[in-house]
PDB file of C-alpha atoms in Angstrom:
ATOM      1  CA  MET Y1048      35.625 -25.586 105.605  1.00  0.00           C
ATOM      2  CA  ARG Y1049      32.538 -23.729 104.209  1.00  0.00           C
ATOM      3  CA  PRO Y1050      30.102 -25.954 102.316  1.00  0.00           C
ATOM      4  CA  GLU Y1051      30.036 -25.198  98.460  1.00  0.00           C
ATOM      5  CA  SER Y1052      26.842 -23.818  96.878  1.00  0.00           C
ATOM      6  CA  LYS Y1053      24.790 -26.004  94.571  1.00  0.00           C
ATOM      7  CA  GLN Y1054      25.997 -23.942  91.604  1.00  0.00           C
ATOM      8  CA  ALA Y1055      29.584 -24.509  92.569  1.00  0.00           C
ATOM      9  CA  MET Y1056      28.913 -28.214  92.789  1.00  0.00           C
ATOM     10  CA  LEU Y1057      27.721 -28.316  89.147  1.00  0.00           C
ATOM     11  CA  PRO Y1058      30.229 -29.016  86.417  1.00  0.00           C
ATOM     12  CA  LYS Y1059      31.467 -25.948  84.528  1.00  0.00           C
ATOM     13  CA  ALA Y1060      29.786 -26.947  81.216  1.00  0.00           C
ATOM     14  CA  ASP Y1061      26.406 -27.265  82.934  1.00  0.00           C
ATOM     15  CA  ARG Y1062      26.808 -23.871  84.578  1.00  0.00           C
ATOM     16  CA  ILE Y1063      27.461 -22.287  81.176  1.00  0.00           C
ATOM     17  CA  ALA Y1064      24.413 -24.012  79.659  1.00  0.00           C
ATOM     18  CA  PHE Y1065      22.135 -22.803  82.456  1.00  0.00           C
ATOM     19  CA  THR Y1066      23.489 -19.268  82.076  1.00  0.00           C
ATOM     20  CA  VAL Y1067      22.733 -19.235  78.317  1.00  0.00           C
ATOM     21  CA  ILE Y1068      19.231 -20.596  78.868  1.00  0.00           C
ATOM     22  CA  GLY Y1069      18.571 -17.884  81.433  1.00  0.00           C
ATOM     23  CA  ILE Y1070      19.706 -15.107  79.138  1.00  0.00           C
ATOM     24  CA  VAL Y1071      17.511 -16.392  76.267  1.00  0.00           C
ATOM     25  CA  ALA Y1072      14.483 -16.620  78.554  1.00  0.00           C
ATOM     26  CA  LEU Y1073      15.086 -13.090  79.825  1.00  0.00           C
ATOM     27  CA  LEU Y1074      15.319 -11.714  76.310  1.00  0.00           C
ATOM     28  CA  ALA Y1075      12.152 -13.524  75.267  1.00  0.00           C
ATOM     29  CA  PHE Y1076      10.116 -12.020  78.086  1.00  0.00           C
ATOM     30  CA  ALA Y1077      11.711  -8.598  77.732  1.00  0.00           C
ATOM     31  CA  THR Y1078      10.986  -8.316  74.000  1.00  0.00           C
ATOM     32  CA  VAL Y1079       7.276  -9.129  74.151  1.00  0.00           C
ATOM     33  CA  PRO Y1080       6.264  -5.430  74.397  1.00  0.00           C
ATOM     34  CA  PHE Y1081       8.638  -4.617  71.575  1.00  0.00           C
ATOM     35  CA  LYS Y1082       7.046  -7.317  69.404  1.00  0.00           C
ATOM     36  CA  ASP Y1083       3.631  -5.830  70.034  1.00  0.00           C
ATOM     37  CA  GLU Y1084       4.921  -2.380  69.096  1.00  0.00           C
ATOM     38  CA  ILE Y1085       6.482  -3.773  65.928  1.00  0.00           C
ATOM     39  CA  ARG Y1086       3.194  -5.462  65.007  1.00  0.00           C
ATOM     40  CA  SER Y1087       1.384  -2.142  65.587  1.00  0.00           C
ATOM     41  CA  MET Y1088       3.876  -0.249  63.419  1.00  0.00           C
ATOM     42  CA  VAL Y1089       3.532  -2.785  60.625  1.00  0.00           C
ATOM     43  CA  ALA Y1090      -0.245  -2.509  60.779  1.00  0.00           C
ATOM     44  CA  ARG Y1091      -0.058   1.283  60.556  1.00  0.00           C
ATOM     45  CA  LYS Y1092       2.359   1.136  57.619  1.00  0.00           C
ATOM     46  CA  THR Y1093       0.124  -1.351  55.810  1.00  0.00           C
ATOM     47  CA  ALA Y1094      -3.006   0.782  56.294  1.00  0.00           C
ATOM     48  CA  ALA Y1095      -1.375   3.972  54.955  1.00  0.00           C
ATOM     49  CA  PRO Y1096      -1.012   2.807  51.336  1.00  0.00           C
ATOM     50  CA  GLN Y1097      -4.685   1.764  51.346  1.00  0.00           C
ATOM     51  CA  VAL Y1098      -5.729   5.337  52.109  1.00  0.00           C
ATOM     52  CA  GLN Y1099      -3.359   6.634  49.403  1.00  0.00           C
ATOM     53  CA  SER Y1100      -4.656   4.056  46.973  1.00  0.00           C
ATOM     54  CA  ALA Y1101      -8.201   5.284  47.476  1.00  0.00           C
ATOM     55  CA  ALA Y1102      -7.059   8.870  46.897  1.00  0.00           C
ATOM     56  CA  GLU Y1103      -5.227   7.829  43.750  1.00  0.00           C
ATOM     57  CA  SER Y1104      -8.333   6.003  42.579  1.00  0.00           C
ATOM     58  CA  ASN Y1105     -10.459   9.120  43.088  1.00  0.00           C
ATOM     59  CA  THR Y1106      -7.921  11.185  41.158  1.00  0.00           C
ATOM     60  CA  ALA Y1107      -7.908   8.636  38.346  1.00  0.00           C
ATOM     61  CA  ASP Y1108     -11.708   8.698  38.203  1.00  0.00           C
ATOM     62  CA  GLN Y1109     -11.669  12.495  38.097  1.00  0.00           C
ATOM     63  CA  ASN Y1110      -9.074  12.466  35.317  1.00  0.00           C
ATOM     64  CA  GLN Y1111     -11.159   9.957  33.387  1.00  0.00           C
ATOM     65  CA  ARG Y1112     -14.239  12.181  33.699  1.00  0.00           C
ATOM     66  CA  THR Y1113     -12.191  15.133  32.475  1.00  0.00           C
ATOM     67  CA  LYS Y1114     -11.018  13.119  29.502  1.00  0.00           C
ATOM     68  CA  ALA Y1115     -14.549  12.022  28.790  1.00  0.00           C
ATOM     69  CA  ASN Y1116     -15.685  15.646  28.567  1.00  0.00           C
ATOM     70  CA  PRO Y1117     -13.229  17.546  26.345  1.00  0.00           C
ATOM     71  CA  THR Y1118     -13.341  21.310  26.235  1.00  0.00           C
ATOM     72  CA  LEU Y1119     -13.284  23.327  23.055  1.00  0.00           C
ATOM     73  CA  ALA Y1120     -12.442  27.005  22.733  1.00  0.00           C
ATOM     74  CA  VAL Y1121     -12.125  29.403  19.813  1.00  0.00           C
ATOM     75  CA  ALA Y1122      -8.541  30.661  19.515  1.00  0.00           C
ATOM     76  CA  GLN Y1123      -8.850  32.708  16.322  1.00  0.00           C
ATOM     77  CA  LYS Y1124     -11.458  33.402  13.686  1.00  0.00           C
ATOM     78  CA  TRP Y1125     -11.286  34.611  10.091  1.00  0.00           C
ATOM     79  CA  ASN Y1126     -14.470  35.910   8.498  1.00  0.00           C
ATOM     80  CA  MET Y1127     -14.697  34.960   4.849  1.00  0.00           C
ATOM     81  CA  PRO Y1128     -15.375  37.328   1.944  1.00  0.00           C
ATOM     82  CA  ALA Y1129     -18.746  37.149   0.181  1.00  0.00           C
ATOM     83  CA  LYS Y1130     -17.514  34.574  -2.365  1.00  0.00           C
ATOM     84  CA  LEU Y1131     -16.953  32.123   0.459  1.00  0.00           C
ATOM     85  CA  LYS Y1132     -20.148  32.694   2.398  1.00  0.00           C
ATOM     86  CA  GLU Y1133     -21.049  29.075   1.600  1.00  0.00           C
ATOM     87  CA  ILE Y1134     -17.580  27.718   2.272  1.00  0.00           C
ATOM     88  CA  SER Y1135     -17.609  23.945   2.564  1.00  0.00           C
ATOM     89  CA  GLY Y1136     -14.356  21.974   2.490  1.00  0.00           C
ATOM     90  CA  ILE Y1137     -10.925  23.313   3.460  1.00  0.00           C
ATOM     91  CA  ALA Y1138      -7.390  21.933   3.198  1.00  0.00           C
ATOM     92  CA  TYR Y1139      -4.127  23.175   4.691  1.00  0.00           C
ATOM     93  CA  VAL Y1140      -1.651  24.598   2.159  1.00  0.00           C
ATOM     94  CA  ASP Y1141       0.936  26.395   4.304  1.00  0.00           C
ATOM     95  CA  ALA Y1142       1.176  28.518   7.451  1.00  0.00           C
ATOM     96  CA  ALA Y1143      -0.718  31.386   5.806  1.00  0.00           C
ATOM     97  CA  ARG Y1144      -2.973  29.659   3.295  1.00  0.00           C
ATOM     98  CA  PHE Y1145      -5.924  27.318   2.986  1.00  0.00           C
ATOM     99  CA  ALA Y1146      -7.447  25.847  -0.141  1.00  0.00           C
ATOM    100  CA  CYS Y1147     -11.243  26.157  -0.028  1.00  0.00           C
ATOM    101  CA  VAL Y1148     -14.270  25.130  -2.045  1.00  0.00           C
ATOM    102  CA  GLU Y1149     -17.841  26.325  -1.781  1.00  0.00           C
ATOM    103  CA  ASP Y1150     -21.188  24.825  -2.660  1.00  0.00           C
ATOM    104  CA  GLU Y1151     -21.692  26.169  -6.160  1.00  0.00           C
ATOM    105  CA  GLU Y1152     -18.654  27.342  -8.124  1.00  0.00           C
ATOM    106  CA  GLY Y1153     -16.216  24.859  -9.668  1.00  0.00           C
ATOM    107  CA  LYS Y1154     -13.236  26.782  -8.304  1.00  0.00           C
ATOM    108  CA  ILE Y1155     -10.522  26.280  -5.730  1.00  0.00           C
ATOM    109  CA  TYR Y1156     -10.052  29.422  -3.644  1.00  0.00           C
ATOM    110  CA  ILE Y1157      -6.692  30.060  -1.998  1.00  0.00           C
ATOM    111  CA  TYR Y1158      -7.408  32.057   1.141  1.00  0.00           C
ATOM    112  CA  ASN Y1159      -4.582  33.954   2.844  1.00  0.00           C
ATOM    113  CA  THR Y1160      -5.037  34.273   6.609  1.00  0.00           C
ATOM    114  CA  GLN Y1161      -2.451  37.058   6.879  1.00  0.00           C
ATOM    115  CA  SER Y1162      -4.016  39.343   4.286  1.00  0.00           C
ATOM    116  CA  GLN Y1163      -7.466  37.942   5.132  1.00  0.00           C
ATOM    117  CA  SER Y1164      -8.361  37.740   1.479  1.00  0.00           C
ATOM    118  CA  ILE Y1165      -8.693  35.380  -1.480  1.00  0.00           C
ATOM    119  CA  GLU Y1166      -5.379  35.584  -3.283  1.00  0.00           C
ATOM    120  CA  LYS Y1167      -6.169  33.157  -6.090  1.00  0.00           C
ATOM    121  CA  GLU Y1168      -9.091  31.437  -7.815  1.00  0.00           C
ATOM    122  CA  ILE Y1169      -8.433  28.204  -9.719  1.00  0.00           C
ATOM    123  CA  PRO Y1170     -11.269  27.018 -12.009  1.00  0.00           C
ATOM    124  CA  PHE Y1171     -11.504  23.231 -12.445  1.00  0.00           C
ATOM    125  CA  ALA Y1172     -15.104  22.444 -13.467  1.00  0.00           C
ATOM    126  CA  ALA Y1173     -18.541  23.858 -14.179  1.00  0.00           C
ATOM    127  CA  VAL Y1174     -21.075  24.860 -11.541  1.00  0.00           C
ATOM    128  CA  GLY Y1175     -21.891  22.020  -9.134  1.00  0.00           C
ATOM    129  CA  ASP Y1176     -22.362  20.991  -5.510  1.00  0.00           C
ATOM    130  CA  TYR Y1177     -18.738  20.786  -4.349  1.00  0.00           C
ATOM    131  CA  GLU Y1178     -18.261  19.708  -0.764  1.00  0.00           C
ATOM    132  CA  GLY Y1179     -14.749  18.543   0.058  1.00  0.00           C
ATOM    133  CA  ILE Y1180     -11.129  19.231  -0.844  1.00  0.00           C
ATOM    134  CA  ALA Y1181      -7.852  17.468  -0.076  1.00  0.00           C
ATOM    135  CA  ILE Y1182      -4.270  18.325  -0.993  1.00  0.00           C
ATOM    136  CA  ALA Y1183      -1.683  15.636  -1.752  1.00  0.00           C
ATOM    137  CA  GLY Y1184       1.585  17.210  -2.804  1.00  0.00           C
ATOM    138  CA  ASN Y1185       0.963  19.381  -5.868  1.00  0.00           C
ATOM    139  CA  THR Y1186      -2.399  17.773  -6.564  1.00  0.00           C
ATOM    140  CA  ALA Y1187      -5.753  18.901  -5.240  1.00  0.00           C
ATOM    141  CA  TYR Y1188      -8.770  16.602  -5.133  1.00  0.00           C
ATOM    142  CA  VAL Y1189     -12.270  18.044  -5.015  1.00  0.00           C
ATOM    143  CA  LEU Y1190     -15.370  16.026  -4.124  1.00  0.00           C
ATOM    144  CA  ARG Y1191     -18.803  16.621  -5.588  1.00  0.00           C
ATOM    145  CA  ALA Y1192     -21.837  15.513  -3.603  1.00  0.00           C
ATOM    146  CA  ASP Y1193     -22.761  12.876  -6.214  1.00  0.00           C
ATOM    147  CA  GLY Y1194     -19.521  10.997  -5.563  1.00  0.00           C
ATOM    148  CA  ARG Y1195     -17.447  12.377  -8.434  1.00  0.00           C
ATOM    149  CA  LEU Y1196     -13.817  13.226  -7.709  1.00  0.00           C
ATOM    150  CA  TYR Y1197     -11.878  15.908  -9.556  1.00  0.00           C
ATOM    151  CA  GLU Y1198      -8.123  15.423  -9.647  1.00  0.00           C
ATOM    152  CA  VAL Y1199      -6.481  18.815 -10.200  1.00  0.00           C
ATOM    153  CA  ALA Y1200      -2.776  18.202 -10.876  1.00  0.00           C
ATOM    154  CA  ASN Y1201      -0.379  21.136 -10.457  1.00  0.00           C
ATOM    155  CA  TYR Y1202      -3.346  23.013  -9.042  1.00  0.00           C
ATOM    156  CA  ASN Y1203      -1.308  26.106  -8.255  1.00  0.00           C
ATOM    157  CA  ASN Y1204       0.460  26.354 -11.612  1.00  0.00           C
ATOM    158  CA  LYS Y1205      -1.071  25.371 -14.971  1.00  0.00           C
ATOM    159  CA  PRO Y1206      -3.545  22.843 -13.558  1.00  0.00           C
ATOM    160  CA  THR Y1207      -4.821  19.827 -15.461  1.00  0.00           C
ATOM    161  CA  VAL Y1208      -8.049  18.090 -14.459  1.00  0.00           C
ATOM    162  CA  VAL Y1209      -9.092  14.435 -14.511  1.00  0.00           C
ATOM    163  CA  GLU Y1210     -12.574  13.398 -13.389  1.00  0.00           C
ATOM    164  CA  HIS Y1211     -13.090  10.101 -11.551  1.00  0.00           C
ATOM    165  CA  GLN Y1212     -16.446   8.355 -11.358  1.00  0.00           C
ATOM    166  CA  THR Y1213     -17.185   6.320  -8.223  1.00  0.00           C
ATOM    167  CA  HIS Y1214     -19.996   3.967  -7.236  1.00  0.00           C
ATOM    168  CA  LEU Y1215     -21.288   6.531  -4.730  1.00  0.00           C
ATOM    169  CA  THR Y1216     -24.179   8.714  -5.880  1.00  0.00           C
ATOM    170  CA  ALA Y1217     -26.222  11.741  -4.886  1.00  0.00           C
ATOM    171  CA  LYS Y1218     -28.383   9.411  -2.775  1.00  0.00           C
ATOM    172  CA  GLN Y1219     -25.441   8.944  -0.423  1.00  0.00           C
ATOM    173  CA  ASP Y1220     -24.783  12.725  -0.516  1.00  0.00           C
ATOM    174  CA  VAL Y1221     -21.006  12.446  -0.227  1.00  0.00           C
ATOM    175  CA  GLU Y1222     -19.477  15.438   1.576  1.00  0.00           C
ATOM    176  CA  GLY Y1223     -16.387  14.430   3.560  1.00  0.00           C
ATOM    177  CA  LEU Y1224     -12.955  14.209   1.935  1.00  0.00           C
ATOM    178  CA  CYS Y1225      -9.415  14.055   3.340  1.00  0.00           C
ATOM    179  CA  TYR Y1226      -5.947  12.829   2.429  1.00  0.00           C
ATOM    180  CA  ASP Y1227      -4.677   9.785   4.323  1.00  0.00           C
ATOM    181  CA  GLN Y1228      -0.950  10.136   3.714  1.00  0.00           C
ATOM    182  CA  LYS Y1229       0.029   7.069   5.725  1.00  0.00           C
ATOM    183  CA  ASN Y1230      -2.033   4.775   3.498  1.00  0.00           C
ATOM    184  CA  ASN Y1231      -1.686   6.751   0.232  1.00  0.00           C
ATOM    185  CA  ARG Y1232      -5.408   7.179  -0.175  1.00  0.00           C
ATOM    186  CA  LEU Y1233      -8.304   9.566   0.131  1.00  0.00           C
ATOM    187  CA  LEU Y1234     -11.108   9.002   2.615  1.00  0.00           C
ATOM    188  CA  LEU Y1235     -14.686   9.836   1.602  1.00  0.00           C
ATOM    189  CA  ALA Y1236     -17.505  10.101   4.165  1.00  0.00           C
ATOM    190  CA  ILE Y1237     -21.160   9.965   3.215  1.00  0.00           C
ATOM    191  CA  LYS Y1238     -23.666  12.358   4.725  1.00  0.00           C
ATOM    192  CA  GLY Y1239     -26.734  10.419   3.616  1.00  0.00           C
ATOM    193  CA  ASN Y1240     -27.695   6.814   4.253  1.00  0.00           C
ATOM    194  CA  GLU Y1241     -26.157   3.534   3.252  1.00  0.00           C
ATOM    195  CA  PRO Y1242     -28.327   1.753   0.652  1.00  0.00           C
ATOM    196  CA  ASN Y1243     -28.914  -1.437   2.630  1.00  0.00           C
ATOM    197  CA  THR Y1244     -28.491  -0.622   6.306  1.00  0.00           C
ATOM    198  CA  SER Y1245     -29.318   1.949   8.928  1.00  0.00           C
ATOM    199  CA  GLU Y1246     -26.735   0.666  11.423  1.00  0.00           C
ATOM    200  CA  TYR Y1247     -23.749   2.597  10.110  1.00  0.00           C
ATOM    201  CA  LYS Y1248     -22.481   5.208   7.685  1.00  0.00           C
ATOM    202  CA  GLY Y1249     -19.427   4.266   5.701  1.00  0.00           C
ATOM    203  CA  ILE Y1250     -16.082   5.916   5.149  1.00  0.00           C
ATOM    204  CA  TYR Y1251     -14.683   4.780   1.801  1.00  0.00           C
ATOM    205  CA  ALA Y1252     -11.091   4.716   0.528  1.00  0.00           C
ATOM    206  CA  PHE Y1253      -9.952   5.988  -2.864  1.00  0.00           C
ATOM    207  CA  ASP Y1254      -6.611   4.341  -3.646  1.00  0.00           C
ATOM    208  CA  LEU Y1255      -4.218   6.913  -5.094  1.00  0.00           C
ATOM    209  CA  ALA Y1256      -2.099   4.191  -6.704  1.00  0.00           C
ATOM    210  CA  ASN Y1257      -4.831   2.710  -8.908  1.00  0.00           C
ATOM    211  CA  LYS Y1258      -7.319   5.620  -8.691  1.00  0.00           C
ATOM    212  CA  LYS Y1259     -10.161   3.311  -7.646  1.00  0.00           C
ATOM    213  CA  LEU Y1260     -12.709   3.594  -4.831  1.00  0.00           C
ATOM    214  CA  ASN Y1261     -13.188   0.508  -2.656  1.00  0.00           C
ATOM    215  CA  GLU Y1262     -16.663  -0.979  -2.973  1.00  0.00           C
ATOM    216  CA  THR Y1263     -16.976  -1.504   0.776  1.00  0.00           C
ATOM    217  CA  PRO Y1264     -16.185   1.001   3.535  1.00  0.00           C
ATOM    218  CA  VAL Y1265     -12.794   0.829   5.227  1.00  0.00           C
ATOM    219  CA  LEU Y1266     -14.311   2.366   8.367  1.00  0.00           C
ATOM    220  CA  LYS Y1267     -17.842   2.501   9.711  1.00  0.00           C
ATOM    221  CA  ILE Y1268     -19.537   5.103  11.855  1.00  0.00           C
ATOM    222  CA  ASP Y1269     -21.550   2.774  14.084  1.00  0.00           C
ATOM    223  CA  LEU Y1270     -24.980   4.382  14.589  1.00  0.00           C
ATOM    224  CA  THR Y1271     -25.941   1.888  17.324  1.00  0.00           C
ATOM    225  CA  HIS Y1272     -23.039   2.888  19.605  1.00  0.00           C
ATOM    226  CA  GLU Y1273     -23.790   4.226  23.097  1.00  0.00           C
ATOM    227  CA  ILE Y1274     -22.076   7.499  22.248  1.00  0.00           C
ATOM    228  CA  TRP Y1275     -25.339   8.544  20.553  1.00  0.00           C
ATOM    229  CA  LYS Y1276     -27.502   7.891  23.628  1.00  0.00           C
ATOM    230  CA  ASP Y1277     -28.277  11.592  24.147  1.00  0.00           C
ATOM    231  CA  ILE Y1278     -28.990  12.286  20.461  1.00  0.00           C
ATOM    232  CA  LYS Y1279     -32.762  12.229  20.046  1.00  0.00           C
ATOM    233  CA  SER Y1280     -32.989  12.889  16.320  1.00  0.00           C
ATOM    234  CA  LYS Y1281     -33.316  10.027  13.849  1.00  0.00           C
ATOM    235  CA  GLN Y1282     -30.123  11.085  12.084  1.00  0.00           C
ATOM    236  CA  LYS Y1283     -27.406  10.563  14.692  1.00  0.00           C
ATOM    237  CA  ILE Y1284     -24.797  12.247  12.530  1.00  0.00           C
ATOM    238  CA  GLU Y1285     -24.615  13.710   9.030  1.00  0.00           C
ATOM    239  CA  PRO Y1286     -20.906  13.927   8.235  1.00  0.00           C
ATOM    240  CA  SER Y1287     -19.958  17.103   6.409  1.00  0.00           C
ATOM    241  CA  ASP Y1288     -16.181  16.631   6.413  1.00  0.00           C
ATOM    242  CA  LEU Y1289     -13.322  14.729   8.034  1.00  0.00           C
ATOM    243  CA  ASP Y1290      -9.590  14.931   8.567  1.00  0.00           C
ATOM    244  CA  ILE Y1291      -6.846  12.942  10.293  1.00  0.00           C
ATOM    245  CA  HIS Y1292      -4.913  14.357  13.240  1.00  0.00           C
ATOM    246  CA  PRO Y1293      -1.257  14.345  12.078  1.00  0.00           C
ATOM    247  CA  LEU Y1294       0.117  13.422  15.517  1.00  0.00           C
ATOM    248  CA  THR Y1295      -2.403  10.957  16.951  1.00  0.00           C
ATOM    249  CA  GLY Y1296      -3.945   9.463  13.805  1.00  0.00           C
ATOM    250  CA  ASP Y1297      -7.433  10.102  15.212  1.00  0.00           C
ATOM    251  CA  ILE Y1298     -10.190  10.978  12.748  1.00  0.00           C
ATOM    252  CA  TYR Y1299     -12.234  14.146  13.317  1.00  0.00           C
ATOM    253  CA  ILE Y1300     -15.663  14.322  11.661  1.00  0.00           C
ATOM    254  CA  THR Y1301     -17.886  17.393  11.545  1.00  0.00           C
ATOM    255  CA  ASP Y1302     -21.673  17.464  11.328  1.00  0.00           C
ATOM    256  CA  GLY Y1303     -23.075  20.596   9.687  1.00  0.00           C
ATOM    257  CA  ALA Y1304     -26.780  19.888  10.124  1.00  0.00           C
ATOM    258  CA  LYS Y1305     -26.667  19.711  13.937  1.00  0.00           C
ATOM    259  CA  PRO Y1306     -23.263  21.148  14.783  1.00  0.00           C
ATOM    260  CA  LYS Y1307     -21.064  18.585  16.465  1.00  0.00           C
ATOM    261  CA  LEU Y1308     -17.665  16.954  16.231  1.00  0.00           C
ATOM    262  CA  LEU Y1309     -17.051  13.206  16.402  1.00  0.00           C
ATOM    263  CA  ILE Y1310     -13.593  11.867  17.221  1.00  0.00           C
ATOM    264  CA  MET Y1311     -12.663   8.278  16.359  1.00  0.00           C
ATOM    265  CA  ASP Y1312      -9.367   6.448  16.474  1.00  0.00           C
ATOM    266  CA  ALA Y1313      -7.708   5.056  13.352  1.00  0.00           C
ATOM    267  CA  GLU Y1314      -9.651   1.801  13.719  1.00  0.00           C
ATOM    268  CA  GLY Y1315     -13.016   3.547  13.938  1.00  0.00           C
ATOM    269  CA  LYS Y1316     -13.462   3.253  17.717  1.00  0.00           C
ATOM    270  CA  LYS Y1317     -15.560   6.138  19.039  1.00  0.00           C
ATOM    271  CA  LYS Y1318     -13.669   8.358  21.491  1.00  0.00           C
ATOM    272  CA  ASN Y1319     -15.539  11.633  21.936  1.00  0.00           C
ATOM    273  CA  LEU Y1320     -18.619  13.481  20.733  1.00  0.00           C
ATOM    274  CA  LEU Y1321     -18.708  17.249  21.195  1.00  0.00           C
ATOM    275  CA  SER Y1322     -21.571  19.643  20.604  1.00  0.00           C
ATOM    276  CA  LEU Y1323     -20.488  22.813  18.818  1.00  0.00           C
ATOM    277  CA  ASP Y1324     -21.732  26.274  19.717  1.00  0.00           C
ATOM    278  CA  GLU Y1325     -23.972  27.407  16.861  1.00  0.00           C
ATOM    279  CA  THR Y1326     -23.075  31.043  17.458  1.00  0.00           C
ATOM    280  CA  GLN Y1327     -19.473  30.193  16.552  1.00  0.00           C
ATOM    281  CA  PHE Y1328     -20.175  27.281  14.186  1.00  0.00           C
ATOM    282  CA  PRO Y1329     -23.584  27.883  12.585  1.00  0.00           C
ATOM    283  CA  GLN Y1330     -22.986  25.184   9.956  1.00  0.00           C
ATOM    284  CA  PRO Y1331     -19.585  23.465  10.247  1.00  0.00           C
ATOM    285  CA  GLU Y1332     -18.848  22.094   6.783  1.00  0.00           C
ATOM    286  CA  GLY Y1333     -15.071  21.663   6.732  1.00  0.00           C
ATOM    287  CA  VAL Y1334     -12.261  20.499   9.002  1.00  0.00           C
ATOM    288  CA  ALA Y1335      -8.494  20.534   8.566  1.00  0.00           C
ATOM    289  CA  PHE Y1336      -5.319  20.190  10.603  1.00  0.00           C
ATOM    290  CA  THR Y1337      -2.026  22.004  10.390  1.00  0.00           C
ATOM    291  CA  PRO Y1338       1.076  19.758  10.476  1.00  0.00           C
ATOM    292  CA  GLU Y1339       1.459  20.700  14.164  1.00  0.00           C
ATOM    293  CA  GLY Y1340      -2.018  19.398  14.968  1.00  0.00           C
ATOM    294  CA  GLU Y1341      -3.888  22.710  15.178  1.00  0.00           C
ATOM    295  CA  LEU Y1342      -7.573  22.169  14.437  1.00  0.00           C
ATOM    296  CA  MET Y1343      -9.403  24.371  11.925  1.00  0.00           C
ATOM    297  CA  ILE Y1344     -13.154  24.274  11.264  1.00  0.00           C
ATOM    298  CA  SER Y1345     -14.883  26.117   8.438  1.00  0.00           C
ATOM    299  CA  SER Y1346     -18.521  27.084   8.708  1.00  0.00           C
ATOM    300  CA  GLU Y1347     -21.073  28.375   6.238  1.00  0.00           C
ATOM    301  CA  GLY Y1348     -22.637  31.696   7.080  1.00  0.00           C
ATOM    302  CA  LYS Y1349     -26.323  30.942   7.506  1.00  0.00           C
ATOM    303  CA  THR Y1350     -27.254  34.552   8.196  1.00  0.00           C
ATOM    304  CA  GLY Y1351     -23.797  36.129   8.251  1.00  0.00           C
ATOM    305  CA  THR Y1352     -20.401  35.494   6.709  1.00  0.00           C
ATOM    306  CA  GLY Y1353     -18.656  32.184   6.325  1.00  0.00           C
ATOM    307  CA  SER Y1354     -15.665  31.587   8.563  1.00  0.00           C
ATOM    308  CA  ILE Y1355     -12.587  29.550   9.361  1.00  0.00           C
ATOM    309  CA  VAL Y1356     -12.028  29.059  13.081  1.00  0.00           C
ATOM    310  CA  LYS Y1357      -8.868  27.918  14.814  1.00  0.00           C
ATOM    311  CA  VAL Y1358      -9.891  25.735  17.736  1.00  0.00           C
ATOM    312  CA  ASN Y1359      -8.143  24.722  20.950  1.00  0.00           C
ATOM    313  CA  ILE Y1360      -9.384  21.376  22.190  1.00  0.00           C
ATOM    314  CA  ASN Y1361      -8.359  19.740  25.474  1.00  0.00           C
ATOM    315  CA  GLY Y1362      -9.198  16.509  27.238  1.00  0.00           C
ATOM    316  CA  VAL Y1363      -9.482  14.163  24.262  1.00  0.00           C
ATOM    317  CA  GLN Y1364      -9.066  10.594  25.456  1.00  0.00           C
TER     318      GLN Y1364
END
């Protein structure tokens, strides 16, 4: 009888155990290369997002630089008739009309952009230095540089006029005026200096409910902000007018002395400062928005005619 092998001499359970152990060992050794390959693949997959992340970061930086440097282009221009050579404030009336004031006559001029002519003149006061206009419903408000406000009710049909005295004076040289519909008030911006500080210029609120001007500014144009770092002149800005963007709530402020446009948010945070081309805006004195957010800037005609310019602006933060 042939002698049995050692394996045959082992009990069946032990033979099964040894077989399982052998298979596991074989798999362990066989899969080592595959483990290395898997590790390599994982490493490559992990590195790829890092490259993409850097690219995304560069794109974000480029987008931020674009936002920090808005572009402004003239879309349309209307040259004013001789009576509006010294056009100052403007206010939107409807798709074809703007209400305008100029530096000397106590009149509201309704300018029609379709006929390119003055279609109506509305007297409200004697000769004076009138700088800003705002429309709230059927009432027009006109600002004189010494801080007086003229309320012209039913301005387009049998107007009645009430004059409001404020604490602002000719020393502050008040030029900017706009209607803040959200807060039921007018905003007034001073061109001159604050009496007791050189660190800011105030924007004051005239409450349309009680017809009173707040004693302290509701917003401040901070003259120490870094946005002025490239402005070498002592006067960083001399606000000539302001208006509120109907979609974003941002406040746009023009400077007529050294043509530029300041954009702040509703809390007064500075967002952008744009230089304006003096060939297109020789003395920007007025700013207004259409309900769709189209920007209009009026400019006195230093050597030529006054104008209203429709402006396309891109890249505002």
